[in-house]
Amino acid sequence: MRLILPATDAAVRRGLQTIKHGLEPNGLAADEVASLEIVLAEILNNIVEHAYADDPEGLIDIRLSQADDGLHCLISDKGNMMPGGEPPLGLQANLNCDIADLPEGGFGWFLIRELAHELQYAHIDGENKLSFRMAIGQKR
């Protein structure tokens, strides 16, 4: 499956719905689809908010392919490079505090790293490429 969408919040929401419906024939379990949706939503929203912060005309290219070892994903954009040239570590936030003191944000990359495998990022010739594998829909 390939999907190219504008880097807007509304397009990301529509794109996630399109991907969910497009994967229905794969017979994925509900929890597998939910995990994929979390990872894709975090990544795509980060692209909209950070990579294309200065470019409302940007595009996001999403490619998904099912294999025996799971669902392989490649997401490309021509927005700003990730700070330091690599994805954030996504360390788990300390939740042992009062509700009022909970950090805002910072959970996304922790979730991505917990749910996705073989995460790789490169910025080549002005293009960001983020690939990963989700251990879903595996042939048993």
mmCIF file with all atom_site columns, C-alpha atoms in Angstrom:
data_model
loop_
_atom_site.group_PDB
_atom_site.id
_atom_site.type_symbol
_atom_site.label_atom_id
_atom_site.label_alt_id
_atom_site.label_comp_id
_atom_site.label_asym_id
_atom_site.label_entity_id
_atom_site.label_seq_id
_atom_site.pdbx_PDB_ins_code
_atom_site.Cartn_x
_atom_site.Cartn_y
_atom_site.Cartn_z
_atom_site.occupancy
_atom_site.B_iso_or_equiv
_atom_site.pdbx_formal_charge
_atom_site.auth_seq_id
_atom_site.auth_comp_id
_atom_site.auth_asym_id
_atom_site.auth_atom_id
_atom_site.pdbx_PDB_model_num
ATOM 1   C CA . MET A 1 1   ? 0.000  0.000   0.000  1.00 0.00 ? 1   MET A CA 1
ATOM 2   C CA . ARG A 1 2   ? 1.224  3.481   -0.807 1.00 0.00 ? 2   ARG A CA 1
ATOM 3   C CA . LEU A 1 3   ? -0.329 6.718   0.340  1.00 0.00 ? 3   LEU A CA 1
ATOM 4   C CA . ILE A 1 4   ? 0.870  10.272  -0.355 1.00 0.00 ? 4   ILE A CA 1
ATOM 5   C CA . LEU A 1 5   ? -0.801 12.968  1.689  1.00 0.00 ? 5   LEU A CA 1
ATOM 6   C CA . PRO A 1 6   ? -0.444 16.658  2.471  1.00 0.00 ? 6   PRO A CA 1
ATOM 7   C CA . ALA A 1 7   ? 1.307  17.429  5.745  1.00 0.00 ? 7   ALA A CA 1
ATOM 8   C CA . THR A 1 8   ? -1.789 18.674  7.565  1.00 0.00 ? 8   THR A CA 1
ATOM 9   C CA . ASP A 1 9   ? -3.585 17.438  10.673 1.00 0.00 ? 9   ASP A CA 1
ATOM 10  C CA . ALA A 1 10  ? -6.775 16.742  8.715  1.00 0.00 ? 10  ALA A CA 1
ATOM 11  C CA . ALA A 1 11  ? -4.934 14.796  6.004  1.00 0.00 ? 11  ALA A CA 1
ATOM 12  C CA . VAL A 1 12  ? -3.141 12.704  8.630  1.00 0.00 ? 12  VAL A CA 1
ATOM 13  C CA . ARG A 1 13  ? -6.473 11.784  10.236 1.00 0.00 ? 13  ARG A CA 1
ATOM 14  C CA . ARG A 1 14  ? -7.933 10.818  6.845  1.00 0.00 ? 14  ARG A CA 1
ATOM 15  C CA . GLY A 1 15  ? -4.758 8.953   5.933  1.00 0.00 ? 15  GLY A CA 1
ATOM 16  C CA . LEU A 1 16  ? -4.864 6.866   9.111  1.00 0.00 ? 16  LEU A CA 1
ATOM 17  C CA . GLN A 1 17  ? -8.466 5.888   8.350  1.00 0.00 ? 17  GLN A CA 1
ATOM 18  C CA . THR A 1 18  ? -7.525 4.975   4.772  1.00 0.00 ? 18  THR A CA 1
ATOM 19  C CA . ILE A 1 19  ? -4.663 2.793   6.019  1.00 0.00 ? 19  ILE A CA 1
ATOM 20  C CA . LYS A 1 20  ? -6.884 1.040   8.576  1.00 0.00 ? 20  LYS A CA 1
ATOM 21  C CA . HIS A 1 21  ? -9.498 0.263   5.910  1.00 0.00 ? 21  HIS A CA 1
ATOM 22  C CA . GLY A 1 22  ? -6.845 -0.752  3.387  1.00 0.00 ? 22  GLY A CA 1
ATOM 23  C CA . LEU A 1 23  ? -5.371 -3.284  5.807  1.00 0.00 ? 23  LEU A CA 1
ATOM 24  C CA . GLU A 1 24  ? -8.717 -4.934  6.630  1.00 0.00 ? 24  GLU A CA 1
ATOM 25  C CA . PRO A 1 25  ? -8.178 -7.743  4.071  1.00 0.00 ? 25  PRO A CA 1
ATOM 26  C CA . ASN A 1 26  ? -4.937 -8.675  5.892  1.00 0.00 ? 26  ASN A CA 1
ATOM 27  C CA . GLY A 1 27  ? -6.998 -9.950  8.833  1.00 0.00 ? 27  GLY A CA 1
ATOM 28  C CA . LEU A 1 28  ? -5.035 -8.083  11.482 1.00 0.00 ? 28  LEU A CA 1
ATOM 29  C CA . ALA A 1 29  ? -6.207 -8.347  15.078 1.00 0.00 ? 29  ALA A CA 1
ATOM 30  C CA . ALA A 1 30  ? -7.740 -5.221  16.621 1.00 0.00 ? 30  ALA A CA 1
ATOM 31  C CA . ASP A 1 31  ? -4.778 -4.756  18.980 1.00 0.00 ? 31  ASP A CA 1
ATOM 32  C CA . GLU A 1 32  ? -2.358 -5.010  16.039 1.00 0.00 ? 32  GLU A CA 1
ATOM 33  C CA . VAL A 1 33  ? -4.236 -2.302  14.137 1.00 0.00 ? 33  VAL A CA 1
ATOM 34  C CA . ALA A 1 34  ? -4.325 -0.135  17.280 1.00 0.00 ? 34  ALA A CA 1
ATOM 35  C CA . SER A 1 35  ? -0.538 -0.475  17.746 1.00 0.00 ? 35  SER A CA 1
ATOM 36  C CA . LEU A 1 36  ? 0.095  0.450   14.120 1.00 0.00 ? 36  LEU A CA 1
ATOM 37  C CA . GLU A 1 37  ? -2.248 3.424   14.379 1.00 0.00 ? 37  GLU A CA 1
ATOM 38  C CA . ILE A 1 38  ? -0.442 4.713   17.488 1.00 0.00 ? 38  ILE A CA 1
ATOM 39  C CA . VAL A 1 39  ? 2.966  4.489   15.819 1.00 0.00 ? 39  VAL A CA 1
ATOM 40  C CA . LEU A 1 40  ? 1.845  6.028   12.525 1.00 0.00 ? 40  LEU A CA 1
ATOM 41  C CA . ALA A 1 41  ? -0.122 8.811   14.241 1.00 0.00 ? 41  ALA A CA 1
ATOM 42  C CA . GLU A 1 42  ? 2.873  9.780   16.376 1.00 0.00 ? 42  GLU A CA 1
ATOM 43  C CA . ILE A 1 43  ? 5.270  9.778   13.418 1.00 0.00 ? 43  ILE A CA 1
ATOM 44  C CA . LEU A 1 44  ? 2.947  11.578  11.002 1.00 0.00 ? 44  LEU A CA 1
ATOM 45  C CA . ASN A 1 45  ? 1.947  14.211  13.552 1.00 0.00 ? 45  ASN A CA 1
ATOM 46  C CA . ASN A 1 46  ? 5.633  14.841  14.310 1.00 0.00 ? 46  ASN A CA 1
ATOM 47  C CA . ILE A 1 47  ? 6.286  15.335  10.597 1.00 0.00 ? 47  ILE A CA 1
ATOM 48  C CA . VAL A 1 48  ? 3.432  17.852  10.343 1.00 0.00 ? 48  VAL A CA 1
ATOM 49  C CA . GLU A 1 49  ? 4.430  19.711  13.513 1.00 0.00 ? 49  GLU A CA 1
ATOM 50  C CA . HIS A 1 50  ? 8.218  19.666  13.214 1.00 0.00 ? 50  HIS A CA 1
ATOM 51  C CA . ALA A 1 51  ? 9.506  18.643  9.776  1.00 0.00 ? 51  ALA A CA 1
ATOM 52  C CA . TYR A 1 52  ? 7.059  20.865  7.932  1.00 0.00 ? 52  TYR A CA 1
ATOM 53  C CA . ALA A 1 53  ? 6.685  23.593  10.552 1.00 0.00 ? 53  ALA A CA 1
ATOM 54  C CA . ASP A 1 54  ? 7.777  26.187  7.960  1.00 0.00 ? 54  ASP A CA 1
ATOM 55  C CA . ASP A 1 55  ? 6.215  24.541  4.887  1.00 0.00 ? 55  ASP A CA 1
ATOM 56  C CA . PRO A 1 56  ? 2.440  24.137  4.772  1.00 0.00 ? 56  PRO A CA 1
ATOM 57  C CA . GLU A 1 57  ? 2.731  22.651  1.256  1.00 0.00 ? 57  GLU A CA 1
ATOM 58  C CA . GLY A 1 58  ? 4.749  19.581  2.274  1.00 0.00 ? 58  GLY A CA 1
ATOM 59  C CA . LEU A 1 59  ? 3.901  16.001  1.353  1.00 0.00 ? 59  LEU A CA 1
ATOM 60  C CA . ILE A 1 60  ? 4.302  12.738  3.262  1.00 0.00 ? 60  ILE A CA 1
ATOM 61  C CA . ASP A 1 61  ? 4.873  9.458   1.390  1.00 0.00 ? 61  ASP A CA 1
ATOM 62  C CA . ILE A 1 62  ? 3.838  6.306   3.295  1.00 0.00 ? 62  ILE A CA 1
ATOM 63  C CA . ARG A 1 63  ? 4.616  2.805   2.029  1.00 0.00 ? 63  ARG A CA 1
ATOM 64  C CA . LEU A 1 64  ? 3.446  -0.327  3.802  1.00 0.00 ? 64  LEU A CA 1
ATOM 65  C CA . SER A 1 65  ? 4.205  -3.906  2.806  1.00 0.00 ? 65  SER A CA 1
ATOM 66  C CA . GLN A 1 66  ? 3.279  -7.148  4.524  1.00 0.00 ? 66  GLN A CA 1
ATOM 67  C CA . ALA A 1 67  ? 5.954  -9.837  4.867  1.00 0.00 ? 67  ALA A CA 1
ATOM 68  C CA . ASP A 1 68  ? 6.351  -13.051 6.838  1.00 0.00 ? 68  ASP A CA 1
ATOM 69  C CA . ASP A 1 69  ? 8.051  -11.159 9.685  1.00 0.00 ? 69  ASP A CA 1
ATOM 70  C CA . GLY A 1 70  ? 5.431  -8.410  9.942  1.00 0.00 ? 70  GLY A CA 1
ATOM 71  C CA . LEU A 1 71  ? 4.405  -5.127  8.370  1.00 0.00 ? 71  LEU A CA 1
ATOM 72  C CA . HIS A 1 72  ? 7.258  -3.048  6.947  1.00 0.00 ? 72  HIS A CA 1
ATOM 73  C CA . CYS A 1 73  ? 6.792  0.733   6.841  1.00 0.00 ? 73  CYS A CA 1
ATOM 74  C CA . LEU A 1 74  ? 8.726  3.463   5.049  1.00 0.00 ? 74  LEU A CA 1
ATOM 75  C CA . ILE A 1 75  ? 7.764  7.088   5.585  1.00 0.00 ? 75  ILE A CA 1
ATOM 76  C CA . SER A 1 76  ? 9.430  9.833   3.557  1.00 0.00 ? 76  SER A CA 1
ATOM 77  C CA . ASP A 1 77  ? 9.171  13.614  3.616  1.00 0.00 ? 77  ASP A CA 1
ATOM 78  C CA . LYS A 1 78  ? 11.194 16.606  2.417  1.00 0.00 ? 78  LYS A CA 1
ATOM 79  C CA . GLY A 1 79  ? 10.826 18.627  5.596  1.00 0.00 ? 79  GLY A CA 1
ATOM 80  C CA . ASN A 1 80  ? 13.379 19.649  8.194  1.00 0.00 ? 80  ASN A CA 1
ATOM 81  C CA . MET A 1 81  ? 15.876 17.025  9.314  1.00 0.00 ? 81  MET A CA 1
ATOM 82  C CA . MET A 1 82  ? 15.460 15.536  12.782 1.00 0.00 ? 82  MET A CA 1
ATOM 83  C CA . PRO A 1 83  ? 17.567 17.365  15.371 1.00 0.00 ? 83  PRO A CA 1
ATOM 84  C CA . GLY A 1 84  ? 20.980 15.746  15.570 1.00 0.00 ? 84  GLY A CA 1
ATOM 85  C CA . GLY A 1 85  ? 20.189 13.660  12.489 1.00 0.00 ? 85  GLY A CA 1
ATOM 86  C CA . GLU A 1 86  ? 18.491 10.880  14.412 1.00 0.00 ? 86  GLU A CA 1
ATOM 87  C CA . PRO A 1 87  ? 15.167 10.078  16.097 1.00 0.00 ? 87  PRO A CA 1
ATOM 88  C CA . PRO A 1 88  ? 14.824 11.015  19.775 1.00 0.00 ? 88  PRO A CA 1
ATOM 89  C CA . LEU A 1 89  ? 15.647 8.291   22.295 1.00 0.00 ? 89  LEU A CA 1
ATOM 90  C CA . GLY A 1 90  ? 12.108 8.317   23.632 1.00 0.00 ? 90  GLY A CA 1
ATOM 91  C CA . LEU A 1 91  ? 12.936 7.695   27.250 1.00 0.00 ? 91  LEU A CA 1
ATOM 92  C CA . GLN A 1 92  ? 10.037 6.850   29.519 1.00 0.00 ? 92  GLN A CA 1
ATOM 93  C CA . ALA A 1 93  ? 8.858  9.872   31.480 1.00 0.00 ? 93  ALA A CA 1
ATOM 94  C CA . ASN A 1 94  ? 8.750  9.743   35.257 1.00 0.00 ? 94  ASN A CA 1
ATOM 95  C CA . LEU A 1 95  ? 5.072  9.344   36.102 1.00 0.00 ? 95  LEU A CA 1
ATOM 96  C CA . ASN A 1 96  ? 5.644  9.163   39.847 1.00 0.00 ? 96  ASN A CA 1
ATOM 97  C CA . CYS A 1 97  ? 4.409  12.692  40.516 1.00 0.00 ? 97  CYS A CA 1
ATOM 98  C CA . ASP A 1 98  ? 1.238  14.699  41.028 1.00 0.00 ? 98  ASP A CA 1
ATOM 99  C CA . ILE A 1 99  ? -1.089 14.861  38.038 1.00 0.00 ? 99  ILE A CA 1
ATOM 100 C CA . ALA A 1 100 ? -0.462 18.607  37.759 1.00 0.00 ? 100 ALA A CA 1
ATOM 101 C CA . ASP A 1 101 ? 3.276  17.926  37.403 1.00 0.00 ? 101 ASP A CA 1
ATOM 102 C CA . LEU A 1 102 ? 2.994  15.340  34.605 1.00 0.00 ? 102 LEU A CA 1
ATOM 103 C CA . PRO A 1 103 ? 5.058  16.316  31.561 1.00 0.00 ? 103 PRO A CA 1
ATOM 104 C CA . GLU A 1 104 ? 3.213  17.508  28.485 1.00 0.00 ? 104 GLU A CA 1
ATOM 105 C CA . GLY A 1 105 ? 4.324  15.577  25.445 1.00 0.00 ? 105 GLY A CA 1
ATOM 106 C CA . GLY A 1 106 ? 7.419  13.444  25.177 1.00 0.00 ? 106 GLY A CA 1
ATOM 107 C CA . PHE A 1 107 ? 5.529  10.152  25.192 1.00 0.00 ? 107 PHE A CA 1
ATOM 108 C CA . GLY A 1 108 ? 5.405  9.697   21.416 1.00 0.00 ? 108 GLY A CA 1
ATOM 109 C CA . TRP A 1 109 ? 8.918  8.473   20.753 1.00 0.00 ? 109 TRP A CA 1
ATOM 110 C CA . PHE A 1 110 ? 8.762  6.194   23.786 1.00 0.00 ? 110 PHE A CA 1
ATOM 111 C CA . LEU A 1 111 ? 5.643  4.544   22.319 1.00 0.00 ? 111 LEU A CA 1
ATOM 112 C CA . ILE A 1 112 ? 7.167  4.348   18.838 1.00 0.00 ? 112 ILE A CA 1
ATOM 113 C CA . ARG A 1 113 ? 10.304 2.662   20.160 1.00 0.00 ? 113 ARG A CA 1
ATOM 114 C CA . GLU A 1 114 ? 8.275  0.258   22.319 1.00 0.00 ? 114 GLU A CA 1
ATOM 115 C CA . LEU A 1 115 ? 5.968  -0.859  19.500 1.00 0.00 ? 115 LEU A CA 1
ATOM 116 C CA . ALA A 1 116 ? 8.152  -0.675  16.371 1.00 0.00 ? 116 ALA A CA 1
ATOM 117 C CA . HIS A 1 117 ? 11.189 -2.770  15.486 1.00 0.00 ? 117 HIS A CA 1
ATOM 118 C CA . GLU A 1 118 ? 14.273 -2.118  13.342 1.00 0.00 ? 118 GLU A CA 1
ATOM 119 C CA . LEU A 1 119 ? 13.713 1.637   13.423 1.00 0.00 ? 119 LEU A CA 1
ATOM 120 C CA . GLN A 1 120 ? 16.050 3.408   11.017 1.00 0.00 ? 120 GLN A CA 1
ATOM 121 C CA . TYR A 1 121 ? 16.315 7.042   9.972  1.00 0.00 ? 121 TYR A CA 1
ATOM 122 C CA . ALA A 1 122 ? 18.321 8.774   7.276  1.00 0.00 ? 122 ALA A CA 1
ATOM 123 C CA . HIS A 1 123 ? 18.343 12.255  5.777  1.00 0.00 ? 123 HIS A CA 1
ATOM 124 C CA . ILE A 1 124 ? 19.589 11.907  2.204  1.00 0.00 ? 124 ILE A CA 1
ATOM 125 C CA . ASP A 1 125 ? 19.543 14.589  -0.505 1.00 0.00 ? 125 ASP A CA 1
ATOM 126 C CA . GLY A 1 126 ? 17.033 16.716  1.405  1.00 0.00 ? 126 GLY A CA 1
ATOM 127 C CA . GLU A 1 127 ? 14.685 13.829  2.154  1.00 0.00 ? 127 GLU A CA 1
ATOM 128 C CA . ASN A 1 128 ? 13.885 12.219  5.498  1.00 0.00 ? 128 ASN A CA 1
ATOM 129 C CA . LYS A 1 129 ? 13.375 8.457   5.405  1.00 0.00 ? 129 LYS A CA 1
ATOM 130 C CA . LEU A 1 130 ? 12.110 6.622   8.462  1.00 0.00 ? 130 LEU A CA 1
ATOM 131 C CA . SER A 1 131 ? 11.622 2.876   8.252  1.00 0.00 ? 131 SER A CA 1
ATOM 132 C CA . PHE A 1 132 ? 10.483 0.318   10.780 1.00 0.00 ? 132 PHE A CA 1
ATOM 133 C CA . ARG A 1 133 ? 8.787  -3.052  11.123 1.00 0.00 ? 133 ARG A CA 1
ATOM 134 C CA . MET A 1 134 ? 5.709  -3.826  13.145 1.00 0.00 ? 134 MET A CA 1
ATOM 135 C CA . ALA A 1 135 ? 5.445  -7.416  14.396 1.00 0.00 ? 135 ALA A CA 1
ATOM 136 C CA . ILE A 1 136 ? 1.857  -7.669  13.194 1.00 0.00 ? 136 ILE A CA 1
ATOM 137 C CA . GLY A 1 137 ? 0.155  -9.916  10.662 1.00 0.00 ? 137 GLY A CA 1
ATOM 138 C CA . GLN A 1 138 ? 3.073  -12.313 10.861 1.00 0.00 ? 138 GLN A CA 1
ATOM 139 C CA . LYS A 1 139 ? 2.747  -15.650 9.115  1.00 0.00 ? 139 LYS A CA 1
ATOM 140 C CA . ARG A 1 140 ? 2.723  -18.296 11.807 1.00 0.00 ? 140 ARG A CA 1
#
